[in-house]
Coordinates of C-alpha atoms and ligand atoms in Angstrom, one line a residue:
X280 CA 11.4 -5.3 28.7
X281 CA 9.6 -2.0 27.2
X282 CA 12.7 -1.5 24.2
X283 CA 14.8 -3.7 22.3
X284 CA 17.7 -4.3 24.5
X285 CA 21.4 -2.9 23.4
X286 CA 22.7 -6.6 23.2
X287 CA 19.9 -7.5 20.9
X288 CA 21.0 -4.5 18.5
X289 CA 24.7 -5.6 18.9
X290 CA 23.8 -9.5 18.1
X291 CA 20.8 -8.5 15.0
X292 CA 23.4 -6.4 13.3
X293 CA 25.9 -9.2 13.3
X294 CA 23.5 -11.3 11.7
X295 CA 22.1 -8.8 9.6
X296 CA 26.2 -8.3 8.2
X297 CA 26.2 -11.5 7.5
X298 CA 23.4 -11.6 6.0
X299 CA 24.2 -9.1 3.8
X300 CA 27.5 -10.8 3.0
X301 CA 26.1 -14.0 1.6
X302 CA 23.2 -12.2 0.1
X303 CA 25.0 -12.6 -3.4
X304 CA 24.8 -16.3 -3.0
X305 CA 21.4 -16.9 -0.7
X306 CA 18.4 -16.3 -3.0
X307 CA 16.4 -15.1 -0.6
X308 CA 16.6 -13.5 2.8
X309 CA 15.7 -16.2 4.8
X310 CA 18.3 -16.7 7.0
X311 CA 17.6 -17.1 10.2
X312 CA 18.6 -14.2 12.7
X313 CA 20.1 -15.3 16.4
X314 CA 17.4 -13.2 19.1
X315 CA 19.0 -12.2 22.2
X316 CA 17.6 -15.0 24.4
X317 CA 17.5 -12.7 27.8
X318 CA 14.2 -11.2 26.8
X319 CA 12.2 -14.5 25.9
X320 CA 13.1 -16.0 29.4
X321 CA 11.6 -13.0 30.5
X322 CA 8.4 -13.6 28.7
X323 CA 8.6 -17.4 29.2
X324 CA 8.8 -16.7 33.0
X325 CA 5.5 -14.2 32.3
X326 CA 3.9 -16.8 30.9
X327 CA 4.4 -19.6 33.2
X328 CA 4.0 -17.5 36.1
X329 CA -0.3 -16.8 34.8
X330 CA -1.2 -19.2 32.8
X331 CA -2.4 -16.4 30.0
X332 CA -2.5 -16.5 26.3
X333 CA 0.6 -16.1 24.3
X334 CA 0.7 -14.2 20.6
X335 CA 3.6 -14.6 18.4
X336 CA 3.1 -11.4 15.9
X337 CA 5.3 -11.4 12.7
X338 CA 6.2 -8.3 11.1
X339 CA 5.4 -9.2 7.8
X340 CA 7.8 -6.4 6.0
X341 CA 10.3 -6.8 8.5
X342 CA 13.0 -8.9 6.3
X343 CA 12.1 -7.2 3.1
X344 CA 12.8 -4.2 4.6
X345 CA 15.4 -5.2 6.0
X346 CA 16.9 -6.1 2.8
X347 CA 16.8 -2.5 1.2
X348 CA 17.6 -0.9 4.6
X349 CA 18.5 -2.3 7.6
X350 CA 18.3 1.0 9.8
X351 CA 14.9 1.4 8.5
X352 CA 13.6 -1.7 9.1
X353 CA 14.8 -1.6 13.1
X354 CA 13.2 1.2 13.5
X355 CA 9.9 -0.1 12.1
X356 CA 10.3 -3.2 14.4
X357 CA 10.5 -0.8 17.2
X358 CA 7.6 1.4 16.5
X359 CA 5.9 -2.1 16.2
X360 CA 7.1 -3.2 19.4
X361 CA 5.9 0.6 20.8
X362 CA 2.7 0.3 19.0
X363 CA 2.4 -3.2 20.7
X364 CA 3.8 -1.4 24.5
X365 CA 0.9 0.9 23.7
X366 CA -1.7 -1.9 23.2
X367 CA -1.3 -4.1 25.9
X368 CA -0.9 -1.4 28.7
X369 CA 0.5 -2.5 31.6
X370 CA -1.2 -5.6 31.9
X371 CA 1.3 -8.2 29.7
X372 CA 4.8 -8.7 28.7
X373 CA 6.6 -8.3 25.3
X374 CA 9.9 -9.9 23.8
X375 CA 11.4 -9.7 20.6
X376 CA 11.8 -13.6 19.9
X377 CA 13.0 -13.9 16.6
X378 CA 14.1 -10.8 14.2
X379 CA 10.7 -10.7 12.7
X380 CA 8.6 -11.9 15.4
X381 CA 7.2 -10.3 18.9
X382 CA 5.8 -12.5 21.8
X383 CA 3.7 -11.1 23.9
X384 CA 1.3 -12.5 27.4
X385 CA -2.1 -11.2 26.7
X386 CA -5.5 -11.1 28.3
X387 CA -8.6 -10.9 26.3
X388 CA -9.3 -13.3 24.0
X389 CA -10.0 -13.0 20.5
X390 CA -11.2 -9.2 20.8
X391 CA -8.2 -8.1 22.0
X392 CA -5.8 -9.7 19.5
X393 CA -8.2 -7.9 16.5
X394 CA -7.5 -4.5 18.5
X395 CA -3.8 -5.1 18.6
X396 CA -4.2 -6.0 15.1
X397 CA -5.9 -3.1 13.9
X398 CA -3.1 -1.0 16.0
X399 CA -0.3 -2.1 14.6
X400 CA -1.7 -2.1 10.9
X401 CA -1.9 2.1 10.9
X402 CA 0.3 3.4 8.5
X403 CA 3.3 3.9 9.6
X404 CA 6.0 7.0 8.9
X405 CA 9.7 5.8 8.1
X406 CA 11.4 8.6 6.9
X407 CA 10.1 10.5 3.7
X408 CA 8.3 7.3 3.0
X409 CA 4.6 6.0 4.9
X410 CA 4.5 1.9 5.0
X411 CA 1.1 0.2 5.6
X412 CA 2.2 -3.1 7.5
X413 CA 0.7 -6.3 8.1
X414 CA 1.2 -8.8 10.8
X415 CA 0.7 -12.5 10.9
X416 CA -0.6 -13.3 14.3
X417 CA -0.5 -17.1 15.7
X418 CA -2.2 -17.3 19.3
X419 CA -1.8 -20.7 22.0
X420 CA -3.1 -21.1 25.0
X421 CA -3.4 -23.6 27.5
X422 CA 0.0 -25.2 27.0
X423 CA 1.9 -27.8 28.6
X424 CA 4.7 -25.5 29.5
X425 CA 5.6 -21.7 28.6
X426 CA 8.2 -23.1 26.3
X427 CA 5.6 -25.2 24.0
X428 CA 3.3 -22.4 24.2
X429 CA 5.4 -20.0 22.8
X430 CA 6.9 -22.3 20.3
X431 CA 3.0 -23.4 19.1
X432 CA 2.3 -19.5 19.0
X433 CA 5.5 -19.1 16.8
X434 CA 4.3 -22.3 14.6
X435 CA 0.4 -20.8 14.1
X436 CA 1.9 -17.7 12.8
X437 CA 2.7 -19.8 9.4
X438 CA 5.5 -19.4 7.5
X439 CA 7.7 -15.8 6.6
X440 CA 7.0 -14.4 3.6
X441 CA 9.4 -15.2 1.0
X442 CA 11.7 -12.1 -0.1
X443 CA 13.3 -12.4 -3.2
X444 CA 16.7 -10.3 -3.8
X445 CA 14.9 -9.1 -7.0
X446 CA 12.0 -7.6 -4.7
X447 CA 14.6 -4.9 -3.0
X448 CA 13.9 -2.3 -5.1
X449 CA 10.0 -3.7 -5.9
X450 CA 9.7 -3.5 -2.0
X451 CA 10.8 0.1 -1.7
X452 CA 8.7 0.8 -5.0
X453 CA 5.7 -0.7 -3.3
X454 CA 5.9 1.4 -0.4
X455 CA 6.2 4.7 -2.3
X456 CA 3.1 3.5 -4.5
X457 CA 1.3 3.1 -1.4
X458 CA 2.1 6.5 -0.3
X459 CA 1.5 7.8 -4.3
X460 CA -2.2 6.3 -3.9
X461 CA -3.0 8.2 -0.6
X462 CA -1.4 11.2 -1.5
X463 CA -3.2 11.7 -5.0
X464 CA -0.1 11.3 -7.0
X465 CA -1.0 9.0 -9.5
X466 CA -2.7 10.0 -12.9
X467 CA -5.1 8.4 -15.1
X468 CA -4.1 9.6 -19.1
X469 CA -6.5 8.8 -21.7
X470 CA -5.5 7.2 -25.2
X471 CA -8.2 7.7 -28.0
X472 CA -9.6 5.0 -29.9
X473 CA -10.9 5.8 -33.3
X474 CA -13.2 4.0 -35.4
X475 CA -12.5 4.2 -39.0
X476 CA -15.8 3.5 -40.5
X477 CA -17.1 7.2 -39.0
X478 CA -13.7 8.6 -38.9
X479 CA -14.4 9.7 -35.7
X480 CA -13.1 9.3 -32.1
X481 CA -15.6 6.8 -30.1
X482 CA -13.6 6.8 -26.6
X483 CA -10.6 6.3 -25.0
X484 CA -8.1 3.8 -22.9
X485 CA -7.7 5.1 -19.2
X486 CA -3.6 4.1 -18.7
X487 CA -2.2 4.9 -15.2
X488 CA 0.5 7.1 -14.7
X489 CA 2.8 7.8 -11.9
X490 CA 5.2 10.3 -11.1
X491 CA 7.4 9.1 -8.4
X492 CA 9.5 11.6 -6.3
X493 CA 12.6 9.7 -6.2
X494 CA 12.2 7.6 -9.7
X495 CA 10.2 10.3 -11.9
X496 CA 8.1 8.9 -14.4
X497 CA 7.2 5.1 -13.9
X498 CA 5.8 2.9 -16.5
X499 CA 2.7 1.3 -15.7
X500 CA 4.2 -2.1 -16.9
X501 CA 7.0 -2.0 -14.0
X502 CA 4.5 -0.8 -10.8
X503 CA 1.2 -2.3 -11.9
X504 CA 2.8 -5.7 -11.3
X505 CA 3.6 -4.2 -8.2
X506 CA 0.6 -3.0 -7.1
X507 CA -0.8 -6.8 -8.4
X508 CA 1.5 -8.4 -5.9
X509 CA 0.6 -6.1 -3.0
X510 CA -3.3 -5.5 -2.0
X511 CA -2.7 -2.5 -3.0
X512 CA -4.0 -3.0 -6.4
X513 CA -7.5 -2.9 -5.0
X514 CA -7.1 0.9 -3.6
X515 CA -5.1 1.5 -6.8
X516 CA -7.8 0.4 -9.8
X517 CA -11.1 1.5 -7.6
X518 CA -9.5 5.0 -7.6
X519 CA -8.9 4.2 -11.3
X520 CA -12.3 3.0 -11.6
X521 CA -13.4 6.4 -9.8
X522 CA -11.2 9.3 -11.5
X523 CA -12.1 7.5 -15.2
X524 CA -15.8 7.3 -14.6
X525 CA -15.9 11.0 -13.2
X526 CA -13.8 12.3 -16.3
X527 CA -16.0 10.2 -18.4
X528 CA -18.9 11.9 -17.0
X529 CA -16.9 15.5 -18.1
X530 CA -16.9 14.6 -20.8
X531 CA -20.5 13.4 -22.1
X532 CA -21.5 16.9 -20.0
X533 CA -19.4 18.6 -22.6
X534 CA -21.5 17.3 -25.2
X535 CA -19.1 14.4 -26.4
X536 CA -20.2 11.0 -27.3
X537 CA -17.8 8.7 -25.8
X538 CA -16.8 5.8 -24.0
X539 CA -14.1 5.0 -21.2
X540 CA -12.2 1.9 -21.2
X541 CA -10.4 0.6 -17.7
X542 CA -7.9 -1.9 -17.1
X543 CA -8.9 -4.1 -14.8
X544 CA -5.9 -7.0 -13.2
X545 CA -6.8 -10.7 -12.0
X546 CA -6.7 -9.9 -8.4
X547 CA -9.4 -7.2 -8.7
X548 CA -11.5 -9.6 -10.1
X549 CA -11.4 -12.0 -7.5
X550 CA -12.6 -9.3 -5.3
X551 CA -16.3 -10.2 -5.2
X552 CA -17.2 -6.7 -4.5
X553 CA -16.3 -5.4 -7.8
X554 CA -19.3 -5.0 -9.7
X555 CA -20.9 -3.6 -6.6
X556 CA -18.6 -1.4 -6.5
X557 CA -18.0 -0.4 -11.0
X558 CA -22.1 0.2 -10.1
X559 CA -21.4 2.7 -6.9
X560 CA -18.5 4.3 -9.0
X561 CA -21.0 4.8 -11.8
X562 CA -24.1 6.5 -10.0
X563 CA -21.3 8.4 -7.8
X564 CA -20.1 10.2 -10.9
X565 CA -23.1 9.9 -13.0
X566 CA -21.7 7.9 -15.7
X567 CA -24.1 5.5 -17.6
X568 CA -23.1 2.2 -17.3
X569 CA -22.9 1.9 -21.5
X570 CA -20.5 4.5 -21.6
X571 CA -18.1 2.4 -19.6
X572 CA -15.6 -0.4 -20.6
X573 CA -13.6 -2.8 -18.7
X574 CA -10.5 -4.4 -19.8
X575 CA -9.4 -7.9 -19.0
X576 CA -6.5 -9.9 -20.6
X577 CA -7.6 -13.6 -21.7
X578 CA -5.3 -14.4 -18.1
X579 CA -7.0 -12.3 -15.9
X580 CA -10.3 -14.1 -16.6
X581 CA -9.2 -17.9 -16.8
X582 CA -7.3 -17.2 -13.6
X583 CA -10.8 -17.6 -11.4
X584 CA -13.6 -18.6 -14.0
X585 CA -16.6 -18.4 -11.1
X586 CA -15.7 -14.5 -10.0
X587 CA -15.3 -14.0 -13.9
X588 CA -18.7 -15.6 -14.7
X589 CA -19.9 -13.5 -11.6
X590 CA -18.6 -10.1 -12.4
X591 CA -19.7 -10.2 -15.8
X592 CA -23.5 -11.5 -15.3
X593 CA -24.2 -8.4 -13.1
X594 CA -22.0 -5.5 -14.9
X595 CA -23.8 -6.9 -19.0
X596 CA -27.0 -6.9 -17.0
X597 CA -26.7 -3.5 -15.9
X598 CA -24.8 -2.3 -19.6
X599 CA -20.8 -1.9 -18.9
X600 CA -19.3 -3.7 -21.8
X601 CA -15.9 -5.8 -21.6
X602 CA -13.5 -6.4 -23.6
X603 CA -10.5 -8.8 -23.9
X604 CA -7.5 -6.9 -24.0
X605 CA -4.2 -8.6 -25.5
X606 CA -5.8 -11.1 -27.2
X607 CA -3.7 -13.9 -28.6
X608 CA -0.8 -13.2 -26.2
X609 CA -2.3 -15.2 -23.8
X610 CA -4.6 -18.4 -23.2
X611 CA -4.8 -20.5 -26.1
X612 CA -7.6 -22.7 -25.1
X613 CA -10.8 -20.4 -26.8
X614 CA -13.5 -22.5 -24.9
X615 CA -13.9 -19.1 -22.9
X616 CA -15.6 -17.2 -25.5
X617 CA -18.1 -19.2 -25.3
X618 CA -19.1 -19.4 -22.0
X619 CA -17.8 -15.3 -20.9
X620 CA -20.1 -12.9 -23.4
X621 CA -17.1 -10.4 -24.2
X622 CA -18.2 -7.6 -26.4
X623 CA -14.7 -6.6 -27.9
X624 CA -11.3 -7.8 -29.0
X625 CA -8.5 -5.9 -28.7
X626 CA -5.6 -7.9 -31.1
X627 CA -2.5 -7.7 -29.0
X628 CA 0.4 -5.3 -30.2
X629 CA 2.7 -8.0 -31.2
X630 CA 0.9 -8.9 -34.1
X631 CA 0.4 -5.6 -34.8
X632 CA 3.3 -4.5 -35.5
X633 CA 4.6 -4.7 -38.9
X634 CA 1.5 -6.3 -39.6
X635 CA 1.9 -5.2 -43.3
X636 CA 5.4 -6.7 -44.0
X637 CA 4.6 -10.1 -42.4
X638 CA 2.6 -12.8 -43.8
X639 CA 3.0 -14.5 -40.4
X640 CA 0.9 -11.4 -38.5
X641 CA -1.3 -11.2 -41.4
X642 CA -2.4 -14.7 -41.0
X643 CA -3.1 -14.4 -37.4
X644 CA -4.8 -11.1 -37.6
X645 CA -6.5 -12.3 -40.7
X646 CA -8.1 -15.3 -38.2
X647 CA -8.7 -12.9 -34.8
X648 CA -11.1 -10.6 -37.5
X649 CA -13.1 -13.8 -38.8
X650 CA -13.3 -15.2 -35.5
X651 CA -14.5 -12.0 -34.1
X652 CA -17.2 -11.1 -37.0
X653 CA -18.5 -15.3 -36.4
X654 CA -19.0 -14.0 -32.6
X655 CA -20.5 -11.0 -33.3
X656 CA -17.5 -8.9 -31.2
X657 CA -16.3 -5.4 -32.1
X658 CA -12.3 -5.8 -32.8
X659 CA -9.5 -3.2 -32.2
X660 CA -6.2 -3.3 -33.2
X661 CA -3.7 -1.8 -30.4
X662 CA -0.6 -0.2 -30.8
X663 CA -0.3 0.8 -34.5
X664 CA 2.2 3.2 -34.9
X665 CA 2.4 3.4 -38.5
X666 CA -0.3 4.3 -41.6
X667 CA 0.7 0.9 -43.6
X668 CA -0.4 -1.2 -40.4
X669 CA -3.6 0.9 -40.4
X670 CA -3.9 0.0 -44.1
X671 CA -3.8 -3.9 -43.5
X672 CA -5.7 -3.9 -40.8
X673 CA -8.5 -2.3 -42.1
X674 CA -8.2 -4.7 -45.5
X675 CA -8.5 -7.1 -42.5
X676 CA -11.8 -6.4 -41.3
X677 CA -10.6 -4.5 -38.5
X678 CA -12.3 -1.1 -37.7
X679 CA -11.5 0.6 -34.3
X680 CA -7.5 1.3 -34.0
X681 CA -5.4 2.4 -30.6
X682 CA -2.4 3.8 -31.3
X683 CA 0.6 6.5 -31.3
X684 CA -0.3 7.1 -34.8
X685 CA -3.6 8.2 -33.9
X686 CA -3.1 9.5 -30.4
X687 CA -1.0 9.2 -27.4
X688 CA -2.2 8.9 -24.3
X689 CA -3.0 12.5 -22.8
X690 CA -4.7 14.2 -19.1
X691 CA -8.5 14.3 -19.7
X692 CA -8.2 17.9 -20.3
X693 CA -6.0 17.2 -23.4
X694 CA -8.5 14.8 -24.7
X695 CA -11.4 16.8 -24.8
X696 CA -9.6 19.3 -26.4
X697 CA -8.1 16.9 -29.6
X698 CA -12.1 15.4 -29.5
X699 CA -13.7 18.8 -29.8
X700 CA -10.6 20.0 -32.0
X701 CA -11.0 16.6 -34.8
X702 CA -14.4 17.1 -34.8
X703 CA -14.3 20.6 -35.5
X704 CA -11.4 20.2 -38.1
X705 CA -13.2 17.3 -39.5
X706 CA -14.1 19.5 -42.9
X707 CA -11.3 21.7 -41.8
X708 CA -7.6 21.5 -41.2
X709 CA -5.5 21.0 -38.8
X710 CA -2.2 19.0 -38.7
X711 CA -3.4 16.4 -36.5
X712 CA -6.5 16.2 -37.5
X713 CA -6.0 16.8 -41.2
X714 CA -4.0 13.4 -40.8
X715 CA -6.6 11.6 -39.1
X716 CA -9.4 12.8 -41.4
X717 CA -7.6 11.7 -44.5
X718 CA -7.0 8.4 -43.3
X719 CA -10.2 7.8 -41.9
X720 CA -11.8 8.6 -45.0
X721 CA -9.0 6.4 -47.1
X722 CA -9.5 3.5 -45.0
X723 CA -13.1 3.8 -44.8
X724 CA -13.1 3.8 -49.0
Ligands
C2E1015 P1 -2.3 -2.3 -22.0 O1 -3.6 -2.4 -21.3 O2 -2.1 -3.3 -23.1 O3 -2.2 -0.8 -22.6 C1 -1.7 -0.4 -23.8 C2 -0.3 0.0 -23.7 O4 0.3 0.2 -25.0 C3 -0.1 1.3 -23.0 O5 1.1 1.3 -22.3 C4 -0.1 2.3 -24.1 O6 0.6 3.5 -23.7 C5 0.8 1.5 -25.0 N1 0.6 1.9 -26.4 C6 -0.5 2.5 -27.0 N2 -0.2 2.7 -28.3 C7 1.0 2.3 -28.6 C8 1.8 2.3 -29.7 O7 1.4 2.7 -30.8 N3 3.1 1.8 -29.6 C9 3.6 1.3 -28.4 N4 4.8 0.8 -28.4 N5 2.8 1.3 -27.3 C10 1.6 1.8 -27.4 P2 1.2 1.8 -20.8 O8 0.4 3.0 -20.6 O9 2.7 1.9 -20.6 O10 0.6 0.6 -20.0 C11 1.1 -0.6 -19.9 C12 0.2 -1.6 -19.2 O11 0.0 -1.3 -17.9 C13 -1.2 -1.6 -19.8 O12 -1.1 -2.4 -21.0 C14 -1.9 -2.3 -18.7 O13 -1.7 -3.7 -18.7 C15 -1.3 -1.7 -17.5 N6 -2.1 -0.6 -17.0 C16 -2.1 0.7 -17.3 N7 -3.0 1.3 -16.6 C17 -3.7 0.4 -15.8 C18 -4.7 0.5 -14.9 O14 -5.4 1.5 -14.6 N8 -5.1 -0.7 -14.3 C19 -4.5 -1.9 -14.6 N9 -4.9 -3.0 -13.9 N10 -3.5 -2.0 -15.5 C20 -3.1 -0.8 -16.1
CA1016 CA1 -5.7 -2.4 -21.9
CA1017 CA1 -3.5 -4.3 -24.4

């Protein structure tokens, strides 16, 4: 009963060809998988013959693994089902009773079902790729029979987790992300902001970046979703969190007077250890806490009001400023501002763009810039790429500008250098700078 039996593989891959040949036409890959039934009498007849515990542990990435390789995903089950052998000892018995799902006799209580958890939950190798997996683990005892037991052990494990075709590739993405985040492969670039009334640059947007081995360069827009629908979002922005403070902190030692501005995604919020741990990432890298910025999109803080309202009462209190990012692309009900002190608006892209040709954008804009001088809010337009948006901006009201026309987003390294290099070039020239100068003194005229 110690390995998935040859008749289990013959019957699974059946299924799973199936499976795969109405996958165009199921939406998801739900379909239930006939289990070799030879190995749950054997664990029925364990159970009934000591009246133990039963656990019915579900592979949580079995299926959608499964659905980008079906190799792969059997031989995760078995490590599982080793990891599990390994656990237990020799003291209870293991079947495979349905494709996702192990049942196993076990003594020990409580305890001993948070050890198996904590087992089966190490990283685990699969190839060139490391998954981290999670189990869903429903426990009966005391049953009527071995049969109901089982069967209430299978119920308390709730439902499996849906896997959408569409995830396939999001699945393997989310696996090589994890791997990207423990390995040190992603990037934090920095894009300057620049505030026309000096004509200098003030700080800059930390934006993610991510090389993958097998995809090369990622957008942030396609794997932070990812990352938002996995937990790993939480590993992903405190090590943004981390790497931007301590580059931050570079940079002020090199004498620069600047500000770091972080993304920061719904789910991190509802973590309630945030600002603890913005505070711990700020004394670890000895940032101050006004030199630091976080981002949140209108969304992001409507989606929980009470962590919102939490999160920013102790990061204001302790100087890190926040600012709404995309604003206008999202909630439409401005009750917020009054109740969440934001410091900054950032005026989403799309009404940026073209912003001097459209009466439409101008009007809007027009509104964002009163609306933000009435609440006393510093405003930045994002994404300008062009001098004639800069122009109407600034006619406005608007005075710090993100954009490719000022700056792209570059390593830390990079950044200092254009700082250092604008501010010496400021009564100088340089191409770059010469540019930025110029308009920096236009606008501000
Ligand atoms: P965002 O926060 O709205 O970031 C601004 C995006 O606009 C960035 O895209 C930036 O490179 C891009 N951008 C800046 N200037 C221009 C311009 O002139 N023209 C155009 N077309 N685009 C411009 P990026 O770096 O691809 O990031 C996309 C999104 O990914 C970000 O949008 C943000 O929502 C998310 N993101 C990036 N890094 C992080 C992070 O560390 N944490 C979280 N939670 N989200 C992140
Ligand atoms: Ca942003
Ligand atoms: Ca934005």
């Amino acid at each position: 009963m110690r390995s998935i039996t040859a008749s289990f593989h013959a019957l699974l891959l059946a299924a799973l060809m199936r499976l795969r040949s109405q996958r165009s036409a199921t939406p998801s890959a739900e379909a239930e998988i006939t289990v070799a039934t030879s190995d749950r009498e054997r664990l029925l007849a364990a159970i009934a013959a000591s009246p133990v515990e039963v656990a019915a542990i579900r592979f949580n990435e079995y299926r959608a693994l499964a659905c980008a390789d079906h190799d792969q995903a059997e031989a995760a089950m078995q490590a599982m089902f080793d990891r599990l052998a390994h656990g237990i000892g020799n003291g209870g018995t293991i079947a495979r009773v349905e494709s996702d799902i192990l049942g196993v006799s076990i003594e020990g209580g409580a305890a001993a079902i948070e050890a198996l958890r904590y087992l089966l939950c190490q990283p685990l190798a699969l190839g060139d790729a490391t998954i981290r997996p999670t189990v869903a683990i429903g426990v009966a005892s005391g049953s009527s029979s071995a049969e109901t037991g089982l069967a209430r052990a299978i119920a308390a494990c709730g439902p499996a987790p849906l896997v959408e075709l569409s995830s396939e590739s999001d699945f393997a993405l989310e696996q090589e992300l994890s791997a990207a985040i423990s390995s040190g492969a992603l990037a934090l670039h920095y894009q300057p902001i620049f505030d026309i009334a000096t004509g200098r640059v003030t700080g800059a947007e930390a934006l993610m970046r991510w090389h993958s081995p097998s995809h090369g360069q990622v957008s942030p827009a396609l794997f932070v979703p990812i990352l938002e629908r996995s937990r790993l979002i939480h590993d992903a922005g405190l090590w943004a969190l981390s790497t931007a403070c301590r580059d931050a902190a570079a940079w002020a030692e090199a004498g620069l007077d600047l500000t770091v501005a972080v993304n920061v995604s719904a789910r991190q919020i509802q973590d309630r250890r945030l600002s603890q741990a913005v505070l711990r990432s700020l004394a670890r890298n000895g940032l101050a806490a006004n030199r630091l910025e976080l981002e949140l999109t209108e969304t992001a803080a409507m989606a929980d009001m009470a962590s919102t309202r939490a999160l920013f009462s102790d990061l204001r209190a302790q100087g890190v400023r926040l600012s709404i990012d995309d604003f206008g692309a999202g909630y439409s009900n401005l009750n917020y501002l009054r109740s969440l002190p934001f410091d900054k608006l950032k005026i989403d892209r799309q009404f940026v763009v073209d912003v001097d040709t459209r009466g439409d954008s101008q009007a809007i804009c027009r509104g964002i810039a009163a609306l933000a001088q009435g609440l006393g809010l510093d405003l930045l337009a994002e994404g300008v790429e062009r001098e004639e948006e800069a122009d109407m901006l600034r006619n406005l009201g608007c005075r710090l500008f993100q954009g490719y026309y000022f700056g792209r987003p570059m390593p830390s390294d990079q950044f200092i250098a254009f700082v250092e290099d604008g501010e010496r070039h400021r009564m100088l020239s340089s191409p770059v700078h010469r540019q930025l100068a110029t308009i920096g003194e236009r606008l501000a005229s």
